[in-house]
Coordinates of C-alpha atoms and ligand atoms in Angstrom, one line a residue:
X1 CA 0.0 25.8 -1.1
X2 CA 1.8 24.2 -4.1
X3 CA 1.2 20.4 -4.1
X4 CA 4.7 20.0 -3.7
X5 CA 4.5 21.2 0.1
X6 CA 1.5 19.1 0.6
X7 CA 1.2 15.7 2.2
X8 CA 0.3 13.7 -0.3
X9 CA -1.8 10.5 0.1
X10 CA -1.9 8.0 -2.7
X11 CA -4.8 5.1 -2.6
X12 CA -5.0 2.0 -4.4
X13 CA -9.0 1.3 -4.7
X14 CA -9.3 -2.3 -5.8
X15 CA -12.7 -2.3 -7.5
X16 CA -15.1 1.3 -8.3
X17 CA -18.2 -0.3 -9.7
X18 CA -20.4 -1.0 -6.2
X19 CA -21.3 1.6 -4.5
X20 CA -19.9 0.5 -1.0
X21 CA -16.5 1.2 -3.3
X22 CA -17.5 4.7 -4.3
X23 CA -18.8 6.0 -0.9
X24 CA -15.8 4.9 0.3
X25 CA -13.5 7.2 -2.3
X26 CA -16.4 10.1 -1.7
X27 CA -15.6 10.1 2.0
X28 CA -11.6 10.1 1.3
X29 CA -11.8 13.2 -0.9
X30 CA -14.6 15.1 1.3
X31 CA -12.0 14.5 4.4
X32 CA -8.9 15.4 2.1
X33 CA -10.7 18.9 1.2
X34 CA -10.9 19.5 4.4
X35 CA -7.1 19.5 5.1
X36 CA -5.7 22.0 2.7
X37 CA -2.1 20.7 3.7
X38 CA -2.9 17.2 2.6
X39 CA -3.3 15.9 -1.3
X40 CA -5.1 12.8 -2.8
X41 CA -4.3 10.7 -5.7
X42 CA -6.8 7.8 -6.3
X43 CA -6.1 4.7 -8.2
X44 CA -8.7 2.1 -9.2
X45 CA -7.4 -1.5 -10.1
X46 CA -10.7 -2.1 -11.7
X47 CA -10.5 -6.4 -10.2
X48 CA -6.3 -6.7 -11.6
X49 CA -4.5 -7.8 -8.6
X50 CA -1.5 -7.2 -11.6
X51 CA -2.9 -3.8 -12.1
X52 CA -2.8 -2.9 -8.1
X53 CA 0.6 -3.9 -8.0
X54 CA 1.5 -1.5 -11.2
X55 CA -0.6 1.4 -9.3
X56 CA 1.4 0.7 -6.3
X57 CA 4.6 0.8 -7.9
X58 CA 3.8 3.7 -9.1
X59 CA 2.5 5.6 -5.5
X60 CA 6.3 4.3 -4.4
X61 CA 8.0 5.8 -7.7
X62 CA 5.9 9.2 -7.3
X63 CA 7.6 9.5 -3.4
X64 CA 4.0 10.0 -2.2
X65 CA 4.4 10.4 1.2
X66 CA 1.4 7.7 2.3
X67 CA -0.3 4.8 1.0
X68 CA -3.6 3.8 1.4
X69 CA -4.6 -0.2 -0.1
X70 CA -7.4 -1.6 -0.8
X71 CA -6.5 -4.9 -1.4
X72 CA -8.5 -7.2 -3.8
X73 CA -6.4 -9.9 -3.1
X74 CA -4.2 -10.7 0.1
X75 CA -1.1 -12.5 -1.2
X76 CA -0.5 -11.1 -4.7
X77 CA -0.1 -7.6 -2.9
X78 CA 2.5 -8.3 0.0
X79 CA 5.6 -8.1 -2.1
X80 CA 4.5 -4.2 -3.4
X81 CA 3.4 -3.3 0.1
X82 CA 7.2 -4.5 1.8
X83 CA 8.7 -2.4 -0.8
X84 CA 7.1 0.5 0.1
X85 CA 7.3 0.1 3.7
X86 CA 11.1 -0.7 3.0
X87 CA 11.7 2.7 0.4
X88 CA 10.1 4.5 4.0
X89 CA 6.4 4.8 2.2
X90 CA 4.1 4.3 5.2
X91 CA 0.9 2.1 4.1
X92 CA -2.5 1.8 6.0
X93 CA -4.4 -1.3 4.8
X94 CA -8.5 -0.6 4.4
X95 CA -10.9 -3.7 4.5
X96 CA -9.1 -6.7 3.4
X97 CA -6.7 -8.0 5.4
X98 CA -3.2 -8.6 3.6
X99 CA -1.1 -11.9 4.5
X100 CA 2.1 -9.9 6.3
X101 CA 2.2 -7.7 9.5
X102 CA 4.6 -5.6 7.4
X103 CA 2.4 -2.6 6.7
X104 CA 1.4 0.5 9.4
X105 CA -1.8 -0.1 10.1
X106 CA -4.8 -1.8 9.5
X107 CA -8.5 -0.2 9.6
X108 CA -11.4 -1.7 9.0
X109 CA -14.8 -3.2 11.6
X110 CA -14.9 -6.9 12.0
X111 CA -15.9 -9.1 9.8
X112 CA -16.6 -12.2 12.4
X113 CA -18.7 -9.8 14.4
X114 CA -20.3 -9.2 11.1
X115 CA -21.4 -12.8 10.9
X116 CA -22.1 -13.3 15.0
X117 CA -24.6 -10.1 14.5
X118 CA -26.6 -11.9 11.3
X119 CA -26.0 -15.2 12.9
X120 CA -27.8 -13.8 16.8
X121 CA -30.1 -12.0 14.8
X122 CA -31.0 -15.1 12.7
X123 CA -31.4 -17.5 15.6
X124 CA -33.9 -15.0 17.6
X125 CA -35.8 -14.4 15.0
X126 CA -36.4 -18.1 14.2
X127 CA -36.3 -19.2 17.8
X128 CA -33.4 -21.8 17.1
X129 CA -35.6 -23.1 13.9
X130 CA -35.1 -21.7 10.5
X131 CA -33.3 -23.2 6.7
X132 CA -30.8 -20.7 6.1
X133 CA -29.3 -19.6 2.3
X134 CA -25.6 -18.3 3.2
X135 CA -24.5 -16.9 0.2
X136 CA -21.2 -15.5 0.8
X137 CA -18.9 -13.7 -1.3
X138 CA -15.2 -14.7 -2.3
X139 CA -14.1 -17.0 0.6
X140 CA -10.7 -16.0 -0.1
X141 CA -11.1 -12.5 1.0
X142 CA -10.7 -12.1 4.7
X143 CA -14.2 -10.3 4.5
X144 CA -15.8 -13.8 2.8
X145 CA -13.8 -16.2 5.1
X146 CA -14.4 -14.0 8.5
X147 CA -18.1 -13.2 7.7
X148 CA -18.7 -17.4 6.9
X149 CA -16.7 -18.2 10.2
X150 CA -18.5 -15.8 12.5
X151 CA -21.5 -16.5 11.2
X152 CA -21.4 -20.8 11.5
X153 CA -19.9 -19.7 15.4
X154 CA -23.6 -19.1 16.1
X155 CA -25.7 -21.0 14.5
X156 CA -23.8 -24.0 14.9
X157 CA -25.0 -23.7 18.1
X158 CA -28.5 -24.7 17.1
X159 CA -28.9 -28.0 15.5
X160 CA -32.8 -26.5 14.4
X161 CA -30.6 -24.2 12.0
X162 CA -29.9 -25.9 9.0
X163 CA -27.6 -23.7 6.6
X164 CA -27.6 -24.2 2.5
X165 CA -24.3 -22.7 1.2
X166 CA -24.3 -20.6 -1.9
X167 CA -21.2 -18.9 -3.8
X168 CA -21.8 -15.8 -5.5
X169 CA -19.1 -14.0 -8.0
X170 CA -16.8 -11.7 -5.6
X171 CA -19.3 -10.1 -3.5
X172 CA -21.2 -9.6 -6.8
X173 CA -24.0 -11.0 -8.7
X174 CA -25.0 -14.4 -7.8
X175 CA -23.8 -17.6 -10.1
X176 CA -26.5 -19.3 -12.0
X177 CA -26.4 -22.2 -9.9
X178 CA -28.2 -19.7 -7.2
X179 CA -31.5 -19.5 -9.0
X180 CA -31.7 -23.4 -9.0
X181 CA -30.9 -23.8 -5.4
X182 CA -33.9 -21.2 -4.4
X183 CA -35.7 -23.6 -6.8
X184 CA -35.1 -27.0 -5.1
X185 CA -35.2 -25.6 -1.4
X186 CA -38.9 -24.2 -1.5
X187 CA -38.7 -24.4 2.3
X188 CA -36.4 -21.0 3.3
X189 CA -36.9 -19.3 5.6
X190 CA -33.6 -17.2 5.5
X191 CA -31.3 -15.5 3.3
X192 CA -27.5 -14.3 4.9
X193 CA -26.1 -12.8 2.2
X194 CA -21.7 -11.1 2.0
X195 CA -23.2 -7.6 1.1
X196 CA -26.9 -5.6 0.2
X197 CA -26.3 -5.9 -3.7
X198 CA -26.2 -10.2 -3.4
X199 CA -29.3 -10.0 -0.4
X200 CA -31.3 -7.3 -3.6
X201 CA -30.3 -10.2 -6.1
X202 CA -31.5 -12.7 -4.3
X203 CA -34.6 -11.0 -3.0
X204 CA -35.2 -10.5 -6.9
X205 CA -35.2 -13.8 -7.7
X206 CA -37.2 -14.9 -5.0
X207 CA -39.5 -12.2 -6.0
X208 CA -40.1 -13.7 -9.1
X209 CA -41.0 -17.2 -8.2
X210 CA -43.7 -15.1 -5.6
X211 CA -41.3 -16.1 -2.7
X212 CA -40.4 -12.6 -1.3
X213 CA -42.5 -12.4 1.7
X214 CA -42.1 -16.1 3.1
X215 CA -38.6 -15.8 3.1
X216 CA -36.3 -12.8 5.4
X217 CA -33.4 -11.5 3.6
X218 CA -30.2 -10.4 6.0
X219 CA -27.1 -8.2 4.1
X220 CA -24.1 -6.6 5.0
X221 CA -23.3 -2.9 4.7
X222 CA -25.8 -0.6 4.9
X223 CA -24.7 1.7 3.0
X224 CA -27.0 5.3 3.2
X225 CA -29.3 6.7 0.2
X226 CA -30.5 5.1 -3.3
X227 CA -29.8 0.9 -3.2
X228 CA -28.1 1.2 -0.1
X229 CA -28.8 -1.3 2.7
X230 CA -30.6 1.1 5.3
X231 CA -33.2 1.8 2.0
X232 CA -33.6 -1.7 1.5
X233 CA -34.4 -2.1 5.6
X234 CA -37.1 1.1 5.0
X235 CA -38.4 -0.9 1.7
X236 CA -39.0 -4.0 3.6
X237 CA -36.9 -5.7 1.0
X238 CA -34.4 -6.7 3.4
X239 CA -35.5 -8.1 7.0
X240 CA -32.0 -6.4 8.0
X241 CA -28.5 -5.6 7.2
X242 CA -25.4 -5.3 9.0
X243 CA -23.7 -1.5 9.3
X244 CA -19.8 -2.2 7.2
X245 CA -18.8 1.2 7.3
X246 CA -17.0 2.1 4.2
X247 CA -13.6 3.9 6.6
X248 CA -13.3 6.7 3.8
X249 CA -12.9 9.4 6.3
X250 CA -11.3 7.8 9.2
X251 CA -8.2 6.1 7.2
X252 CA -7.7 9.6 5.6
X253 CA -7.5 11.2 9.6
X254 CA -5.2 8.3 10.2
X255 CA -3.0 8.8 7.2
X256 CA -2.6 12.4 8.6
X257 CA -1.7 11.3 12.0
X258 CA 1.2 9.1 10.8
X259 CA 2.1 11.6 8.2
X260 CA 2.8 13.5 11.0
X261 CA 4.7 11.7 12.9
X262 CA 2.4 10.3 15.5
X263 CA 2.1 7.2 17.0
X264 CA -0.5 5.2 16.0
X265 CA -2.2 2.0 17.2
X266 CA -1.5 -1.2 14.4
X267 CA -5.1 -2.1 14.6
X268 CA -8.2 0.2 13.9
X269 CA -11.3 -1.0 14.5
X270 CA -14.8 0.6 12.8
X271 CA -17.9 -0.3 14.8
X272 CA -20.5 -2.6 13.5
X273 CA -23.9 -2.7 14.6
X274 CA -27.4 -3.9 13.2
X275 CA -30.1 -2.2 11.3
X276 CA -33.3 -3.2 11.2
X277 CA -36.9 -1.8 10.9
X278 CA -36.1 -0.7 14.2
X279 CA -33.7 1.5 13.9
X280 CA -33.5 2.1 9.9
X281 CA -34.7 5.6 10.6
X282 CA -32.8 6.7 13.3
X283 CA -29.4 5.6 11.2
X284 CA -30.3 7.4 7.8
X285 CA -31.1 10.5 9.5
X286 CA -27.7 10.4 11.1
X287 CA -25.7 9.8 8.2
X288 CA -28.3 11.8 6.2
X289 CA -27.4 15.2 8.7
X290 CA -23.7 13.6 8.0
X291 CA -23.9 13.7 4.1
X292 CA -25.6 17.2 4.8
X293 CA -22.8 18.8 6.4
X294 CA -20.4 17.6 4.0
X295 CA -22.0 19.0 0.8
X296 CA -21.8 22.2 2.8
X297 CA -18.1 22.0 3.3
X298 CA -17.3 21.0 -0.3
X299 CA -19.8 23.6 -0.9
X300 CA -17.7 26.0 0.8
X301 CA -14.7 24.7 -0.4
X302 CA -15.8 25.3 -4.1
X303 CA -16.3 28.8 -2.9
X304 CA -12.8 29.3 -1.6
X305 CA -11.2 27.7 -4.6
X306 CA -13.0 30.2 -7.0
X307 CA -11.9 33.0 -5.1
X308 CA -8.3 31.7 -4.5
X309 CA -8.4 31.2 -8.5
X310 CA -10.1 35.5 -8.8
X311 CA -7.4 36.4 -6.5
X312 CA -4.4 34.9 -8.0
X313 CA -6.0 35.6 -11.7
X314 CA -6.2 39.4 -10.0
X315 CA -3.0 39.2 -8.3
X316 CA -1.5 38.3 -11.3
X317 CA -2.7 41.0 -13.2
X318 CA -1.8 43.5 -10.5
X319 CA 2.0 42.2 -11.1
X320 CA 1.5 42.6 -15.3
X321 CA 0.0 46.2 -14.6
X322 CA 3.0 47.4 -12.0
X323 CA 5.7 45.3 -14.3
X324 CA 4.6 47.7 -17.4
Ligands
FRU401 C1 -17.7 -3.9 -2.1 C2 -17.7 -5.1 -1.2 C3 -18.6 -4.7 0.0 C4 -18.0 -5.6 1.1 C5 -16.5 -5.4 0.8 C6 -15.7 -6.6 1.2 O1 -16.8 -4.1 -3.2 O2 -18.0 -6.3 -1.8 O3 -19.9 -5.0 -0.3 O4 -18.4 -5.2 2.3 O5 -16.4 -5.3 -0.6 O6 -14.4 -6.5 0.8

């Protein structure tokens, strides 16, 4: 199939340099290659809200026939996403919320259950009694904001749990006045961190001042494989993490399904769940067997390119051969 026939799929990344970021375009091109009729063009806005826009405009001047956002930011974006709802451009929405209803649909898990699950998990552990680090990430993200409100819904609960915040730089590596807050708060007992990456900074730090056993470290993510949460869980560096799966694959399905024409639901929810040392094993062989099977379909698909490229090499030659 030319790519002119296909259904092509355009996707504004916002950011490519964490690793949730590049699982998350790994799993849209293993699904895309496994729909020959569908094509994917990705776009990374490398932190430019200006630069998203630009990529955006761009999907909508292409006539791609779907758009997937990531948004980095949730107002800057809404103008770019109307006007390719209004030209007839579908667009799903991945992650971060956006500040209009005026896109197709949303897909993402929840970020307050994301704090509830470190907040319950938090509160058993320490039997109501516990100093807590929250270092969250941007808190105007709906991620930051809905990960800090879930998580205050439960410990507020318990007056013994008294919470320290802590701002790190977008879900990134923490601000300097980090390291002199785990200086003047020797009594810790917890760090919540936004994501794995700030919970591994901080567990750094605190590994250097001889701290790293005294106090528990809690992420988000979970990512599988190297510096992913569920190795952290195994490596005892974090106490846990919370599962914030990447939905690669899933908003690639769903770009299919409205691509053709069917009805789907505005909201699309991704499960959340916690890992632990209890189940850190159980979850990495499962995404493990996962990974697995995909490097045998882009295996395969490698396979059937090459011989698709033979053939019409052959083919072509066949016509050169008859034509003389
Ligand atoms: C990666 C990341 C993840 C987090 C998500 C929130 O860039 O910071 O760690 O779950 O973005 O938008």
């Amino acid at each position: 199939e030319s790519d002119k026939e296909k259904i092509s799929i355009g996707f504004s990344q916002s950011v490519d340099d964490d690793i949730w970021r590049t699982s998350m375009n790994h799993a849209m091109e293993v699904e895309t290659s496994l729909h020959p009729e569908a094509s994917l063009t990705i776009y990374n806005a490398n932190r430019q809200p200006k630069k998203q826009i630009r990529d955006i405009e761009k999907f909508i001047e292409n006539k791609v026939d779907i758009i997937i956002v990531s948004p980095f930011e949730s107002d800057s974006i809404v103008p770019v996403i109307e006007k390719a709802k209004s030209k007839g451009i579908p667009v799903i929405v991945v992650d971060r919320k956006v500040n209009t209803s005026n896109y197709t649909a949303y897909l993402g898990a929840d970020n307050i259950e994301v704090g509830r699950i470190a907040g319950k998990h938090i509160v058993s552990l320490s039997k109501g009694h516990a100093n807590v680090i929250q270092i969250y990430g941007d808190l105007t993200t709906s991620p930051g904001l809905e990960r800090s409100l879930g998580f205050k819904q439960v410990v507020k609960q318990y007056p013994g749990i008294k919470v320290f915040d802590l701002d790190s730089d977008d879900f990134g590596h923490p601000k300097p006045n980090y390291v002199k807050l785990l200086d003047s708060l020797p009594n810790i007992d917890y760090v919540y961190a936004f994501n794995d990456l700030i919970a591994y900074n901080a567990w750094k730090i605190a590994k250097g001042k001889g701290l790293e056993n005294k106090i528990k470290f809690i992420g988000v993510d979970g990512l599988n494989g190297p510096f992913g949460g569920i190795q952290f869980v195994k490596d005892k560096i974090l106490e846990a993490t919370v599962l914030y799966p990447t939905g690669g694959s899933e908003s690639i399905r769903l770009a299919l399904r409205i691509a053709n024409q069917e009805i789907v639901p505005k909201n699309n929810k991704l499960n959340t769940i916690l890992i632990d040392s209890l189940n850190a094993d159980i979850m990495s062989n499962q995404f493990d067997k996962i990974t697995i099977q995909q490097s045998d379909i882009e295996q395969q698909q490698k396979i059937i390119n090459d011989q698709e490229k033979k053939y019409s090499t052959r083919s072509n030659l066949l016509k050169l051969l008859i034509a003389l």
